Amino acid sequence: MTRRFRPFTPLSAAWMLACTLLLPAAALAAPTDAPALAPTDAAAPWTLPLSDIEALMRRELFDPGLLDSPAYAPLRAELQALIAGGVQRKPFVKAFNAAWQKGPSSHVRLQPAPASAAVMAERFDQMDAGPEAVQLSWRGDTAVLAVNTFMGRDTGPAISAAYREMATRSARALIIDLRRNEGGAFAVIPLVGHLLERGHDSGVFVSQRGRQAGTPQRSAIEQLRPWTQASLQSFWAEVPAAPYTRLRFEPMAPRFAGPVYVLTSARTASAAELVVDALLGAGRAQVFGERTAGQMLSQKPFDLPNQLLLFVPVADYHAWHSGRIEGRGVTPTRAMPADQALDAALAEVTR
């Protein structure tokens, strides 16, 4: 029923498909203009042992125990059989990603590298998503704000500009459409902030160190300084190094104080799930549609030989409202097929 909601792909930001903060692994396919493996390389047998990939993952994965889980055993056997059979690099990359789509964690992906992981982080902070990322339309005095990605340095300002237009036009209600949104980065901040009257602690990122330290207690987490930057370079450096990273949203002007309805589909994922949970936790929205994808981790790319990158989830996310979102998703307040959610929300506004 939700297949019509195709994932959004920024036309002006090929890099972003490979370097998003909270984007689900299924959306991390190499962009069409990314450098492919050279023909001789693509035809060569795979020479990097699976054990080397696993060693990197054990060092960086938020939960190294996943590699010892029953869910990973058949995946490992499948990949080892491919290597033993002399698989070429390109088929191995494809098989690796297909296997991990059924694996014990989202946000794991192997792909050709447009550049080194460090260069990607630097360029990501300077990339634009373009005008398709945020689209504001009107149904009478109801604003319909479609946010199709949280990637791009221009996405946050576009969201704030939409709120300014809503204030100018005295919007009666707001419908936020996240049905096509598969995640992104820091543009989540204004989308939530412009709806808040007071600060809201949403949740905590838990790294491998934090997992080893034990279940995070909210009272202790709220003594930490919250994350306030908007740099992927900083996030990738600091979040894996800290046991816990507190996420708190602060009010932003202009504030929209009217009723808010959020539309979701089964493809609403990652950072978009974080937003849905935050608005529910703050009591600022009703959610119409389907349970979200349940792919809420923070991944980071690591360099591998032969111009390859391995994306590894380095932090889990625990939301104070919904609990752990990975593998579970966020439950809507009114469950229905995604393609019926907009009409249902409009009907609710006019009741």
XYZ file of C-alpha atoms in Angstrom:
351
model
C 0.000 0.000 0.000
C 2.907 2.370 0.587
C 4.959 1.491 -2.471
C 3.844 4.671 -4.176
C 5.910 6.605 -1.629
C 9.259 6.347 -3.351
C 12.344 7.402 -1.373
C 13.466 10.961 -1.995
C 16.832 11.394 -3.719
C 18.329 14.905 -3.674
C 19.195 15.770 -7.255
C 21.974 18.158 -6.247
C 23.682 16.069 -3.591
C 25.089 12.779 -4.810
C 27.518 12.767 -1.925
C 24.713 12.740 0.586
C 23.501 9.316 -0.327
C 26.779 8.017 1.004
C 27.379 10.162 4.058
C 24.207 10.759 6.033
C 24.115 10.815 9.787
C 21.007 8.757 10.455
C 19.941 7.487 7.070
C 18.874 3.816 6.866
C 21.368 1.527 5.218
C 18.876 0.635 2.485
C 19.126 4.205 1.205
C 22.909 4.257 1.096
C 23.291 2.914 -2.415
C 26.196 4.488 -4.218
C 25.050 7.569 -6.163
C 24.911 7.215 -9.908
C 27.777 9.621 -10.408
C 29.990 8.083 -7.715
C 33.156 6.438 -9.034
C 32.522 2.807 -9.802
C 35.083 0.091 -9.415
C 37.440 0.023 -12.353
C 36.725 -2.857 -14.770
C 39.889 -4.705 -13.800
C 39.100 -4.212 -10.121
C 35.470 -5.225 -10.534
C 36.541 -8.445 -12.218
C 39.215 -9.318 -9.668
C 38.622 -11.921 -6.956
C 37.807 -10.593 -3.533
C 41.046 -10.329 -1.592
C 40.031 -8.678 1.694
C 39.129 -11.446 4.142
C 35.740 -11.282 5.808
C 37.636 -11.494 9.103
C 39.210 -8.088 8.383
C 35.784 -6.530 7.865
C 34.525 -8.156 11.046
C 37.556 -6.911 12.980
C 36.697 -3.354 11.982
C 33.073 -3.894 12.935
C 33.961 -5.392 16.319
C 36.089 -2.358 17.045
C 33.487 0.226 15.994
C 30.004 -1.358 16.143
C 27.814 -0.052 18.965
C 27.153 -3.679 19.934
C 29.954 -6.048 18.830
C 27.943 -8.941 20.239
C 25.701 -8.755 17.186
C 28.458 -10.542 15.256
C 28.068 -13.493 17.606
C 24.292 -13.551 17.437
C 22.210 -16.300 15.805
C 20.953 -13.705 13.301
C 24.472 -13.110 11.980
C 25.541 -16.765 11.673
C 23.764 -17.514 8.359
C 24.902 -14.166 6.966
C 28.526 -14.977 7.756
C 28.209 -18.451 6.240
C 26.750 -17.000 3.056
C 29.575 -14.485 2.651
C 32.299 -16.984 3.506
C 30.931 -19.354 0.877
C 31.079 -16.588 -1.722
C 34.687 -15.791 -0.880
C 35.677 -19.452 -0.920
C 34.145 -19.724 -4.368
C 36.342 -16.914 -5.714
C 33.675 -14.227 -5.914
C 34.599 -10.986 -7.663
C 34.543 -7.685 -5.809
C 31.436 -6.191 -7.376
C 29.206 -9.235 -6.706
C 30.618 -9.447 -3.196
C 29.657 -5.846 -2.435
C 26.156 -6.514 -3.729
C 25.858 -9.765 -1.766
C 27.215 -8.169 1.406
C 24.593 -5.434 1.332
C 21.760 -7.802 0.473
C 22.773 -10.080 3.336
C 22.925 -7.243 5.854
C 19.432 -6.122 4.903
C 18.399 -9.354 6.637
C 21.054 -9.052 9.324
C 20.896 -8.161 13.019
C 21.290 -4.396 12.488
C 20.365 -1.644 10.072
C 22.872 0.965 8.821
C 25.556 -1.497 7.678
C 26.666 -1.062 4.084
C 29.687 -1.604 1.853
C 30.111 0.621 -1.203
C 32.606 2.218 -3.594
C 34.131 5.340 -2.076
C 33.537 8.705 -3.785
C 36.390 9.855 -1.509
C 37.880 9.024 1.862
C 35.602 9.011 4.889
C 37.283 12.156 6.229
C 36.758 14.054 2.980
C 33.141 12.933 2.810
C 32.445 14.318 6.280
C 33.970 17.660 5.352
C 32.023 17.909 2.104
C 28.761 16.750 3.646
C 28.738 19.763 5.940
C 28.824 21.991 2.824
C 26.318 20.160 0.611
C 22.856 21.386 -0.401
C 19.823 19.159 -0.855
C 17.976 21.549 -3.170
C 14.388 22.795 -3.340
C 12.819 19.338 -3.430
C 13.863 18.687 0.167
C 11.231 20.977 1.711
C 7.923 21.807 0.052
C 5.208 23.963 1.628
C 1.684 23.931 0.222
C -1.685 25.099 1.493
C -5.144 23.618 1.882
C -7.079 26.723 2.800
C -5.514 27.947 6.023
C -3.867 24.589 6.750
C -0.166 24.349 5.946
C 1.113 21.073 4.517
C 4.871 20.844 4.985
C 6.483 17.934 3.137
C 9.995 17.346 4.452
C 11.483 14.709 2.184
C 14.946 14.533 3.710
C 16.891 15.913 6.649
C 20.092 16.042 4.585
C 21.675 19.249 3.358
C 22.838 22.503 4.903
C 19.994 24.286 3.071
C 17.236 22.055 4.464
C 17.170 23.552 7.964
C 16.926 27.151 6.694
C 14.182 26.080 4.261
C 12.202 24.609 7.165
C 12.585 27.821 9.180
C 11.494 29.850 6.153
C 8.365 27.710 5.931
C 7.538 28.449 9.564
C 7.948 32.163 8.903
C 5.481 31.925 6.025
C 3.051 30.064 8.279
C 3.295 32.879 10.818
C 2.723 35.523 8.145
C -0.322 33.704 6.782
C -1.683 32.807 10.242
C -1.878 29.095 9.573
C -4.657 27.379 11.467
C -3.069 23.918 11.531
C 0.076 22.203 10.309
C 0.434 18.827 8.603
C 4.020 17.553 8.418
C 4.431 14.895 5.741
C 7.332 12.530 6.486
C 6.071 9.600 4.429
C 8.981 9.826 1.959
C 11.622 10.820 4.494
C 14.305 8.183 5.074
C 16.456 10.292 7.379
C 19.403 12.623 7.211
C 21.108 14.885 9.689
C 20.680 18.115 11.620
C 17.687 19.655 9.836
C 15.622 17.812 12.448
C 16.457 20.653 14.855
C 14.309 23.455 13.340
C 11.446 21.156 12.400
C 10.943 20.307 16.070
C 12.229 23.542 17.609
C 9.673 25.828 15.933
C 6.886 23.810 17.569
C 8.122 23.961 21.167
C 7.145 26.296 23.984
C 9.898 24.928 26.224
C 12.971 22.716 25.857
C 12.413 19.016 25.353
C 14.808 16.173 26.130
C 14.151 13.619 23.427
C 16.628 10.807 24.031
C 20.215 9.654 24.096
C 22.709 8.174 21.651
C 24.484 5.188 23.207
C 27.918 4.224 21.898
C 29.805 0.980 22.433
C 31.285 2.512 25.600
C 27.838 3.438 26.826
C 26.479 -0.012 26.140
C 29.285 -1.489 28.210
C 28.494 0.962 31.017
C 24.879 -0.145 31.238
C 21.372 1.113 30.545
C 21.276 4.925 30.487
C 19.289 6.532 33.290
C 17.406 9.644 32.290
C 18.235 11.532 35.477
C 21.952 11.028 34.853
C 21.762 11.770 31.120
C 19.998 15.065 31.730
C 22.982 16.229 33.742
C 25.112 16.024 30.584
C 25.581 18.943 28.237
C 23.317 18.325 25.223
C 24.637 18.064 21.694
C 24.347 21.518 20.125
C 26.487 21.472 16.989
C 25.424 20.967 13.374
C 28.563 19.405 11.958
C 28.787 15.840 10.773
C 32.553 15.942 11.238
C 32.098 16.770 14.901
C 29.317 14.238 15.365
C 31.339 11.404 13.861
C 34.304 12.317 16.050
C 32.527 12.884 19.349
C 29.533 10.538 19.561
C 31.455 7.232 19.245
C 34.013 8.501 21.778
C 31.444 9.412 24.451
C 29.393 6.796 26.315
C 26.229 8.858 25.974
C 25.191 11.867 23.893
C 22.163 13.771 25.112
C 19.669 15.043 22.536
C 17.593 18.049 23.538
C 15.491 20.372 21.398
C 15.132 24.042 22.291
C 12.342 26.438 21.240
C 12.884 28.477 18.092
C 11.086 31.560 16.794
C 8.615 31.930 15.246
C 6.754 29.310 17.212
C 3.790 27.588 15.630
C 1.342 26.930 18.467
C -1.549 25.389 16.524
C -2.458 21.722 16.107
C 0.115 19.520 14.360
C -0.405 16.273 12.466
C 2.492 14.125 11.270
C 2.098 11.656 8.394
C 4.199 8.476 8.394
C 4.736 5.391 6.263
C 6.717 2.195 6.681
C 9.548 4.025 4.877
C 9.699 6.852 7.406
C 13.084 6.022 8.841
C 16.056 6.977 10.955
C 16.228 10.736 11.701
C 12.595 11.032 10.595
C 11.660 8.473 13.247
C 13.546 10.524 15.807
C 11.400 13.547 14.866
C 8.141 11.602 15.120
C 9.102 10.342 18.564
C 10.233 13.795 19.749
C 6.962 15.442 18.742
C 4.960 12.689 20.416
C 7.074 12.948 23.538
C 6.642 16.716 23.657
C 2.883 16.353 23.214
C 3.011 18.469 20.061
C 1.576 16.168 17.412
C -0.807 13.447 16.467
C 0.658 10.886 14.076
C -1.423 9.443 11.234
C -0.225 6.571 9.069
C 1.914 3.493 9.479
C 4.436 2.324 12.022
C 7.815 3.718 11.032
C 10.663 1.618 9.622
C 12.507 0.861 12.860
C 15.922 1.828 11.476
C 17.199 4.326 14.026
C 20.966 4.162 14.510
C 23.849 6.523 13.832
C 26.359 5.201 11.327
C 29.825 6.323 10.346
C 31.901 5.397 7.269
C 35.301 3.780 7.546
C 37.911 3.404 4.837
C 38.709 -0.025 3.437
C 41.332 -0.946 0.834
C 40.536 -0.759 -2.879
C 38.457 2.456 -2.718
C 35.707 1.048 -0.584
C 33.818 2.369 2.409
C 32.149 0.386 5.156
C 29.303 2.105 6.977
C 29.060 0.895 10.575
C 26.401 1.893 13.140
C 28.466 3.380 15.957
C 25.630 4.489 18.247
C 22.202 3.213 19.191
C 19.408 5.624 20.079
C 17.155 5.373 23.119
C 14.133 7.681 23.056
C 12.509 8.679 26.316
C 9.043 8.437 24.761
C 9.237 5.341 22.540
C 12.218 3.515 24.005
C 14.567 1.831 21.563
C 13.368 2.551 18.013
C 15.734 0.264 16.084
C 13.874 -2.874 15.042
C 10.589 -1.586 16.460
C 9.655 1.729 14.880
C 7.360 4.418 16.268
C 3.662 3.674 16.612
C 1.224 6.234 15.131
C -1.582 7.578 17.257
C -3.984 6.692 14.439
C -2.873 3.710 12.386
C -3.951 3.594 8.744
C -2.477 2.989 5.278
C -0.016 5.741 4.429
C -1.893 6.810 1.307
C -4.951 7.627 3.448
C -3.096 9.659 6.073
C -3.258 13.094 4.415
C -7.006 12.954 3.828
C -7.536 11.743 7.400
C -5.476 14.592 8.810
C -7.313 17.181 6.696
C -10.621 15.763 7.877
C -9.434 16.048 11.475
C -8.521 19.707 10.970
C -11.997 20.567 9.730
C -13.917 18.693 12.427
